[in-house]
Amino acid sequence: MSEKRQIKIFDTTLRDGEQSPGASMNLQEKMEIAQALVDLGVDVIEAGFPIASPGDFEAVRQIASTFRGPEICGLARSNDKDIDRAWEALKQSSDPRIHVFLATSAIHREFKLKMSPDEILTRAVAGVKRAKGYCDNIEFSPEDAARTELDFLCRVVEAVIDAGATTVNIPDTVGFATPAQMSHVIGALVNRVPNIDQAVISVHCHDDLGMAVANSLAAVEAGAGQIECTINGIGERAGNCSLEEVVMAIRTRGDHYAFDTKINSPRLVPTSRLVSFVTGLEVQRNKAIVGRNAFAHEAGIHQDGILKERTTYEIMLPADVGFASTDLVMGKHSGRAALADRAKTLGFNLTGEQLQSVFEDFKSLADRKKEIFDGDIVALVENEILGQIEQEWSLVSFNLDLKFGQPPRISLTLKKGDTEDTVELSDGTGPVDAAFLAIKKITGVELVCKSYRVQSSSLGRDANGEINIQVEHDGETYRGRAVSMDCIEASIKAILDAVNRIIAAEKLKSRSAS
Ligand code: KIV
Ligand code: ZN
């Protein structure tokens, strides 16, 4: 039997994925995700866009100097400043890749860049040559390639390969393409670009019409050798090609596809959970592969079929994508090693110090709650990770009086360094609104609540309540998240988490400006 063609998986969760509204991540969160991507076995990690912000630069720099295995990539527009900055961030990587992009479609040329086709060609070649002066591994993306005239696209691709590009990526930037069109474009590049054998063709599809996975698969069938994708399909607008879907489509339909990837598929669900936690972007229940209902059988006929023969209604094994066979895991007598093992299965690599702290919290939770579910463990680990984010303000205590028909009375004490500050007020439309007002008053941080979501993070009446909020401050969106058995306490902590993120981001901005 002939060997299957190996397709590279280029993960851009930390770059395009981070462009999802409200999904920005801090350094520590990006490092956690990068570790998960290494464990998942991706070929390339696009760690960020170094010129975009000091935070992006630092994340690419630390990921490049820490992780070995996947190639580490940084994005740059096709100009010297961007490319130099990208290299500065990447240079400590053992396997760096600079990703240069420039729009090529008529719409972008005319309205955004105001450049002629020849100017675009010259700028693209100059960008690739500049990047090539730093390292060998250069990717070039003609942005909006799927809407670019095919003759011009072929000219650009040929010229950038001549200039040294080793990967040419074909983005469907606005998710407009169809599978047949994608196949036609890639086929044309294969047949018409004379030096195409000197580069890998890549594909980068957005999901505006829900066709990103189908378009990526069509591109690979036509000759592409790399797929750009994100965990949970997050990304700009409707998102990108979903990594878990495209990988499992290739593997499950191995009878049809003559190619494969080296993804360690049982790590898909843990990685999906981690990304969802870190970004605050919930995975829809019926999402293919990683949604909670992806392997749930409700109809009696289906359950009956499954019991008689699993393959009647299941095309993949839940364990192959990382769903554990049981959710009920531990209790009071479980030990530290079992906890570390379960946390790893759920997507978290705990350091010795983190494990110690989570274990202590686990023991105290087990005293209050008989059955500890996966959701509880995730909540404990997440609280530990959140606790390590630079916390300017923390909650000391609160008191809340609620009477039907009257505004709530709240007394709230917060701490900053060694100083405690208390405010009492009787205002707001409800307890959460009162908490917002009190926190604003103490911290002085202006924030407008854009969304507030509450859900239970495990089973039972005594389950933890998980609060996710999005707030706006100075035109930017920030997240906040917290978990507690008391929903009001979790709400206050989630608002404080958002306040602390705002303060941390502003500190970073002013540090880089000085
Ligand atoms: O969608 C797009 O065109 C991009 C490029 C930068 C590759 O994200
Ligand atoms: Zn994109």
mmCIF file of N, CA and C in Angstrom, residues 389-474:
data_model
loop_
_atom_site.group_PDB
_atom_site.id
_atom_site.type_symbol
_atom_site.label_atom_id
_atom_site.label_comp_id
_atom_site.label_asym_id
_atom_site.label_seq_id
_atom_site.Cartn_x
_atom_site.Cartn_y
_atom_site.Cartn_z
ATOM 1 N N ILE A 389 -2.584 35.420 37.062
ATOM 2 C CA ILE A 389 -2.571 36.649 36.263
ATOM 3 C C ILE A 389 -2.382 37.800 37.239
ATOM 4 N N GLU A 390 -1.562 38.736 36.846
ATOM 5 C CA GLU A 390 -1.272 39.872 37.712
ATOM 6 C C GLU A 390 -2.578 40.478 38.237
ATOM 7 N N GLN A 391 -2.841 40.332 39.531
ATOM 8 C CA GLN A 391 -4.112 40.784 40.113
ATOM 9 C C GLN A 391 -3.900 42.082 40.859
ATOM 10 N N GLU A 392 -4.291 43.184 40.240
ATOM 11 C CA GLU A 392 -4.152 44.477 40.903
ATOM 12 C C GLU A 392 -5.152 44.564 42.063
ATOM 13 N N TRP A 393 -6.394 44.214 41.771
ATOM 14 C CA TRP A 393 -7.464 44.286 42.765
ATOM 15 C C TRP A 393 -7.967 42.887 43.071
ATOM 16 N N SER A 394 -8.224 42.621 44.365
ATOM 17 C CA SER A 394 -8.846 41.338 44.693
ATOM 18 C C SER A 394 -9.981 41.559 45.697
ATOM 19 N N LEU A 395 -10.857 40.560 45.747
ATOM 20 C CA LEU A 395 -12.037 40.669 46.609
ATOM 21 C C LEU A 395 -11.684 40.290 48.044
ATOM 22 N N VAL A 396 -12.074 41.141 48.987
ATOM 23 C CA VAL A 396 -11.881 40.798 50.404
ATOM 24 C C VAL A 396 -13.209 40.263 50.958
ATOM 25 N N SER A 397 -14.280 41.031 50.820
ATOM 26 C CA SER A 397 -15.581 40.566 51.308
ATOM 27 C C SER A 397 -16.702 41.378 50.667
ATOM 28 N N PHE A 398 -17.908 40.849 50.771
ATOM 29 C CA PHE A 398 -19.064 41.633 50.320
ATOM 30 C C PHE A 398 -20.295 41.232 51.125
ATOM 31 N N ASN A 399 -21.225 42.161 51.136
ATOM 32 C CA ASN A 399 -22.491 41.913 51.810
ATOM 33 C C ASN A 399 -23.590 42.442 50.906
ATOM 34 N N LEU A 400 -24.605 41.641 50.699
ATOM 35 C CA LEU A 400 -25.622 42.070 49.751
ATOM 36 C C LEU A 400 -27.002 41.893 50.367
ATOM 37 N N ASP A 401 -27.813 42.952 50.304
ATOM 38 C CA ASP A 401 -29.197 42.898 50.807
ATOM 39 C C ASP A 401 -30.138 43.016 49.627
ATOM 40 N N LEU A 402 -31.007 42.041 49.466
ATOM 41 C CA LEU A 402 -31.952 42.106 48.343
ATOM 42 C C LEU A 402 -33.376 42.116 48.889
ATOM 43 N N LYS A 403 -34.137 43.117 48.469
ATOM 44 C CA LYS A 403 -35.555 43.126 48.876
ATOM 45 C C LYS A 403 -36.384 43.371 47.624
ATOM 46 N N PHE A 404 -37.442 42.591 47.484
ATOM 47 C CA PHE A 404 -38.277 42.705 46.285
ATOM 48 C C PHE A 404 -38.750 44.153 46.099
ATOM 49 N N GLY A 405 -38.578 44.682 44.884
ATOM 50 C CA GLY A 405 -39.076 46.025 44.570
ATOM 51 C C GLY A 405 -38.158 47.146 44.998
ATOM 52 N N GLN A 406 -37.026 46.832 45.616
ATOM 53 C CA GLN A 406 -36.102 47.896 46.054
ATOM 54 C C GLN A 406 -34.724 47.688 45.439
ATOM 55 N N PRO A 407 -33.966 48.775 45.244
ATOM 56 C CA PRO A 407 -32.617 48.562 44.697
ATOM 57 C C PRO A 407 -31.768 47.771 45.698
ATOM 58 N N PRO A 408 -30.880 46.930 45.196
ATOM 59 C CA PRO A 408 -30.044 46.147 46.119
ATOM 60 C C PRO A 408 -29.092 47.037 46.914
ATOM 61 N N ARG A 409 -28.786 46.622 48.135
ATOM 62 C CA ARG A 409 -27.772 47.334 48.944
ATOM 63 C C ARG A 409 -26.522 46.468 48.934
ATOM 64 N N ILE A 410 -25.414 47.053 48.534
ATOM 65 C CA ILE A 410 -24.169 46.269 48.532
ATOM 66 C C ILE A 410 -23.100 46.989 49.326
ATOM 67 N N SER A 411 -22.373 46.202 50.086
ATOM 68 C CA SER A 411 -21.188 46.731 50.759
ATOM 69 C C SER A 411 -20.033 45.852 50.251
ATOM 70 N N LEU A 412 -19.037 46.489 49.638
ATOM 71 C CA LEU A 412 -17.983 45.714 48.978
ATOM 72 C C LEU A 412 -16.612 46.199 49.431
ATOM 73 N N THR A 413 -15.755 45.250 49.806
ATOM 74 C CA THR A 413 -14.385 45.616 50.182
ATOM 75 C C THR A 413 -13.412 44.935 49.218
ATOM 76 N N LEU A 414 -12.560 45.758 48.613
ATOM 77 C CA LEU A 414 -11.534 45.247 47.695
ATOM 78 C C LEU A 414 -10.162 45.594 48.246
ATOM 79 N N LYS A 415 -9.162 44.873 47.719
ATOM 80 C CA LYS A 415 -7.802 45.089 48.198
ATOM 81 C C LYS A 415 -6.875 45.356 47.016
ATOM 82 N N LYS A 416 -5.989 46.329 47.215
ATOM 83 C CA LYS A 416 -4.951 46.584 46.212
ATOM 84 C C LYS A 416 -3.649 46.697 46.986
ATOM 85 N N GLY A 417 -2.722 45.816 46.752
ATOM 86 C CA GLY A 417 -1.508 45.780 47.569
ATOM 87 C C GLY A 417 -1.912 45.560 49.024
ATOM 88 N N ASP A 418 -1.469 46.463 49.927
ATOM 89 C CA ASP A 418 -1.818 46.290 51.339
ATOM 90 C C ASP A 418 -3.034 47.128 51.730
ATOM 91 N N THR A 419 -3.575 47.867 50.762
ATOM 92 C CA THR A 419 -4.649 48.798 51.111
ATOM 93 C C THR A 419 -6.023 48.216 50.789
ATOM 94 N N GLU A 420 -6.914 48.356 51.761
ATOM 95 C CA GLU A 420 -8.293 47.906 51.530
ATOM 96 C C GLU A 420 -9.194 49.116 51.352
ATOM 97 N N ASP A 421 -10.199 48.964 50.515
ATOM 98 C CA ASP A 421 -11.111 50.072 50.247
ATOM 99 C C ASP A 421 -12.531 49.503 50.258
ATOM 100 N N THR A 422 -13.427 50.189 50.969
ATOM 101 C CA THR A 422 -14.809 49.698 51.043
ATOM 102 C C THR A 422 -15.763 50.740 50.490
ATOM 103 N N VAL A 423 -16.791 50.270 49.808
ATOM 104 C CA VAL A 423 -17.826 51.196 49.356
ATOM 105 C C VAL A 423 -19.183 50.576 49.690
ATOM 106 N N GLU A 424 -20.117 51.449 50.046
ATOM 107 C CA GLU A 424 -21.479 50.953 50.292
ATOM 108 C C GLU A 424 -22.393 51.735 49.390
ATOM 109 N N LEU A 425 -23.270 51.076 48.714
ATOM 110 C CA LEU A 425 -24.235 51.828 47.918
ATOM 111 C C LEU A 425 -25.539 51.056 47.781
ATOM 112 N N SER A 426 -26.552 51.800 47.439
ATOM 113 C CA SER A 426 -27.873 51.222 47.272
ATOM 114 C C SER A 426 -28.358 51.676 45.902
ATOM 115 N N ASP A 427 -28.004 50.943 44.929
ATOM 116 C CA ASP A 427 -28.259 51.385 43.557
ATOM 117 C C ASP A 427 -28.217 50.155 42.646
ATOM 118 N N GLY A 428 -28.603 50.356 41.409
ATOM 119 C CA GLY A 428 -28.491 49.274 40.421
ATOM 120 C C GLY A 428 -29.812 48.559 40.210
ATOM 121 N N THR A 429 -29.881 47.897 39.042
ATOM 122 C CA THR A 429 -31.126 47.213 38.708
ATOM 123 C C THR A 429 -31.180 45.799 39.301
ATOM 124 N N GLY A 430 -30.076 45.339 39.814
ATOM 125 C CA GLY A 430 -30.027 44.001 40.399
ATOM 126 C C GLY A 430 -28.662 43.808 41.032
ATOM 127 N N PRO A 431 -28.410 42.625 41.597
ATOM 128 C CA PRO A 431 -27.147 42.425 42.319
ATOM 129 C C PRO A 431 -25.896 42.571 41.441
ATOM 130 N N VAL A 432 -25.985 42.116 40.180
ATOM 131 C CA VAL A 432 -24.800 42.192 39.319
ATOM 132 C C VAL A 432 -24.520 43.637 38.930
ATOM 133 N N ASP A 433 -25.592 44.361 38.634
ATOM 134 C CA ASP A 433 -25.434 45.779 38.297
ATOM 135 C C ASP A 433 -24.848 46.530 39.503
ATOM 136 N N ALA A 434 -25.334 46.191 40.695
ATOM 137 C CA ALA A 434 -24.816 46.845 41.916
ATOM 138 C C ALA A 434 -23.321 46.548 42.058
ATOM 139 N N ALA A 435 -22.933 45.300 41.757
ATOM 140 C CA ALA A 435 -21.509 44.935 41.866
ATOM 141 C C ALA A 435 -20.685 45.741 40.863
ATOM 142 N N PHE A 436 -21.194 45.891 39.634
ATOM 143 C CA PHE A 436 -20.498 46.710 38.631
ATOM 144 C C PHE A 436 -20.276 48.126 39.154
ATOM 145 N N LEU A 437 -21.355 48.709 39.686
ATOM 146 C CA LEU A 437 -21.268 50.108 40.131
ATOM 147 C C LEU A 437 -20.262 50.244 41.275
ATOM 148 N N ALA A 438 -20.310 49.315 42.220
ATOM 149 C CA ALA A 438 -19.410 49.386 43.376
ATOM 150 C C ALA A 438 -17.946 49.215 42.939
ATOM 151 N N ILE A 439 -17.716 48.291 42.023
ATOM 152 C CA ILE A 439 -16.336 48.051 41.560
ATOM 153 C C ILE A 439 -15.804 49.266 40.809
ATOM 154 N N LYS A 440 -16.655 49.865 39.976
ATOM 155 C CA LYS A 440 -16.231 51.069 39.242
ATOM 156 C C LYS A 440 -15.852 52.159 40.232
ATOM 157 N N LYS A 441 -16.668 52.285 41.293
ATOM 158 C CA LYS A 441 -16.448 53.360 42.254
ATOM 159 C C LYS A 441 -15.105 53.180 42.971
ATOM 160 N N ILE A 442 -14.795 51.947 43.358
ATOM 161 C CA ILE A 442 -13.537 51.737 44.088
ATOM 162 C C ILE A 442 -12.324 51.826 43.162
ATOM 163 N N THR A 443 -12.394 51.129 42.027
ATOM 164 C CA THR A 443 -11.177 51.027 41.196
ATOM 165 C C THR A 443 -10.987 52.239 40.272
ATOM 166 N N GLY A 444 -12.072 52.955 40.006
ATOM 167 C CA GLY A 444 -11.975 54.108 39.094
ATOM 168 C C GLY A 444 -11.902 53.677 37.639
ATOM 169 N N VAL A 445 -12.027 52.371 37.375
ATOM 170 C CA VAL A 445 -11.961 51.898 35.983
ATOM 171 C C VAL A 445 -13.368 51.941 35.369
ATOM 172 N N GLU A 446 -13.488 52.699 34.283
ATOM 173 C CA GLU A 446 -14.777 52.804 33.588
ATOM 174 C C GLU A 446 -14.965 51.575 32.718
ATOM 175 N N LEU A 447 -16.082 50.901 32.857
ATOM 176 C CA LEU A 447 -16.315 49.754 31.979
ATOM 177 C C LEU A 447 -17.809 49.586 31.733
ATOM 178 N N VAL A 448 -18.128 49.175 30.520
ATOM 179 C CA VAL A 448 -19.535 48.976 30.162
ATOM 180 C C VAL A 448 -19.734 47.489 29.899
ATOM 181 N N CYS A 449 -20.726 46.918 30.552
ATOM 182 C CA CYS A 449 -20.973 45.480 30.386
ATOM 183 C C CYS A 449 -21.597 45.209 29.016
ATOM 184 N N LYS A 450 -20.964 44.346 28.229
ATOM 185 C CA LYS A 450 -21.489 44.023 26.895
ATOM 186 C C LYS A 450 -22.184 42.663 26.894
ATOM 187 N N SER A 451 -21.668 41.749 27.704
ATOM 188 C CA SER A 451 -22.390 40.481 27.825
ATOM 189 C C SER A 451 -22.073 39.843 29.174
ATOM 190 N N TYR A 452 -23.035 39.077 29.657
ATOM 191 C CA TYR A 452 -22.928 38.430 30.963
ATOM 192 C C TYR A 452 -23.542 37.042 30.798
ATOM 193 N N ARG A 453 -22.732 36.012 31.033
ATOM 194 C CA ARG A 453 -23.220 34.647 30.802
ATOM 195 C C ARG A 453 -22.974 33.805 32.034
ATOM 196 N N VAL A 454 -24.002 33.075 32.432
ATOM 197 C CA VAL A 454 -23.806 32.195 33.587
ATOM 198 C C VAL A 454 -24.123 30.769 33.171
ATOM 199 N N GLN A 455 -23.276 29.847 33.611
ATOM 200 C CA GLN A 455 -23.565 28.440 33.335
ATOM 201 C C GLN A 455 -23.006 27.577 34.452
ATOM 202 N N SER A 456 -23.532 26.369 34.522
ATOM 203 C CA SER A 456 -23.065 25.473 35.570
ATOM 204 C C SER A 456 -21.861 24.708 35.025
ATOM 205 N N SER A 457 -20.781 24.620 35.829
ATOM 206 C CA SER A 457 -19.596 23.971 35.262
ATOM 207 C C SER A 457 -19.526 22.483 35.595
ATOM 208 N N SER A 458 -20.470 21.959 36.346
ATOM 209 C CA SER A 458 -20.523 20.506 36.517
ATOM 210 C C SER A 458 -21.974 20.117 36.816
ATOM 211 N N LEU A 459 -22.158 18.917 37.400
ATOM 212 C CA LEU A 459 -23.525 18.438 37.606
ATOM 213 C C LEU A 459 -23.988 18.654 39.050
ATOM 214 N N GLY A 460 -25.289 18.637 39.256
ATOM 215 C CA GLY A 460 -25.828 18.646 40.627
ATOM 216 C C GLY A 460 -26.193 20.023 41.128
ATOM 217 N N ARG A 461 -26.984 20.036 42.210
ATOM 218 C CA ARG A 461 -27.468 21.274 42.808
ATOM 219 C C ARG A 461 -26.322 22.098 43.389
ATOM 220 N N ASP A 462 -25.288 21.381 43.852
ATOM 221 C CA ASP A 462 -24.151 22.072 44.467
ATOM 222 C C ASP A 462 -23.044 22.369 43.445
ATOM 223 N N ALA A 463 -23.423 22.371 42.153
ATOM 224 C CA ALA A 463 -22.402 22.600 41.111
ATOM 225 C C ALA A 463 -21.845 24.015 41.186
ATOM 226 N N ASN A 464 -20.652 24.178 40.647
ATOM 227 C CA ASN A 464 -20.056 25.508 40.552
ATOM 228 C C ASN A 464 -20.769 26.332 39.491
ATOM 229 N N GLY A 465 -20.916 27.609 39.755
ATOM 230 C CA GLY A 465 -21.458 28.520 38.748
ATOM 231 C C GLY A 465 -20.296 29.203 38.046
ATOM 232 N N GLU A 466 -20.373 29.230 36.719
ATOM 233 C CA GLU A 466 -19.277 29.831 35.955
ATOM 234 C C GLU A 466 -19.805 31.102 35.298
ATOM 235 N N ILE A 467 -19.132 32.205 35.534
ATOM 236 C CA ILE A 467 -19.572 33.476 34.965
ATOM 237 C C ILE A 467 -18.554 33.933 33.923
ATOM 238 N N ASN A 468 -19.037 34.286 32.752
ATOM 239 C CA ASN A 468 -18.195 34.873 31.698
ATOM 240 C C ASN A 468 -18.770 36.227 31.347
ATOM 241 N N ILE A 469 -17.959 37.274 31.413
ATOM 242 C CA ILE A 469 -18.473 38.580 31.014
ATOM 243 C C ILE A 469 -17.572 39.191 29.939
ATOM 244 N N GLN A 470 -18.170 40.085 29.182
ATOM 245 C CA GLN A 470 -17.382 40.908 28.252
ATOM 246 C C GLN A 470 -17.702 42.348 28.565
ATOM 247 N N VAL A 471 -16.663 43.160 28.677
ATOM 248 C CA VAL A 471 -16.878 44.578 28.979
ATOM 249 C C VAL A 471 -16.136 45.419 27.943
ATOM 250 N N GLU A 472 -16.564 46.658 27.825
ATOM 251 C CA GLU A 472 -15.866 47.562 26.918
ATOM 252 C C GLU A 472 -15.200 48.655 27.741
ATOM 253 N N HIS A 473 -13.962 48.965 27.385
ATOM 254 C CA HIS A 473 -13.242 50.043 28.058
ATOM 255 C C HIS A 473 -12.416 50.763 26.987
ATOM 256 N N ASP A 474 -12.611 52.050 26.856
ATOM 257 C CA ASP A 474 -11.845 52.831 25.871
ATOM 258 C C ASP A 474 -11.936 52.239 24.465
#
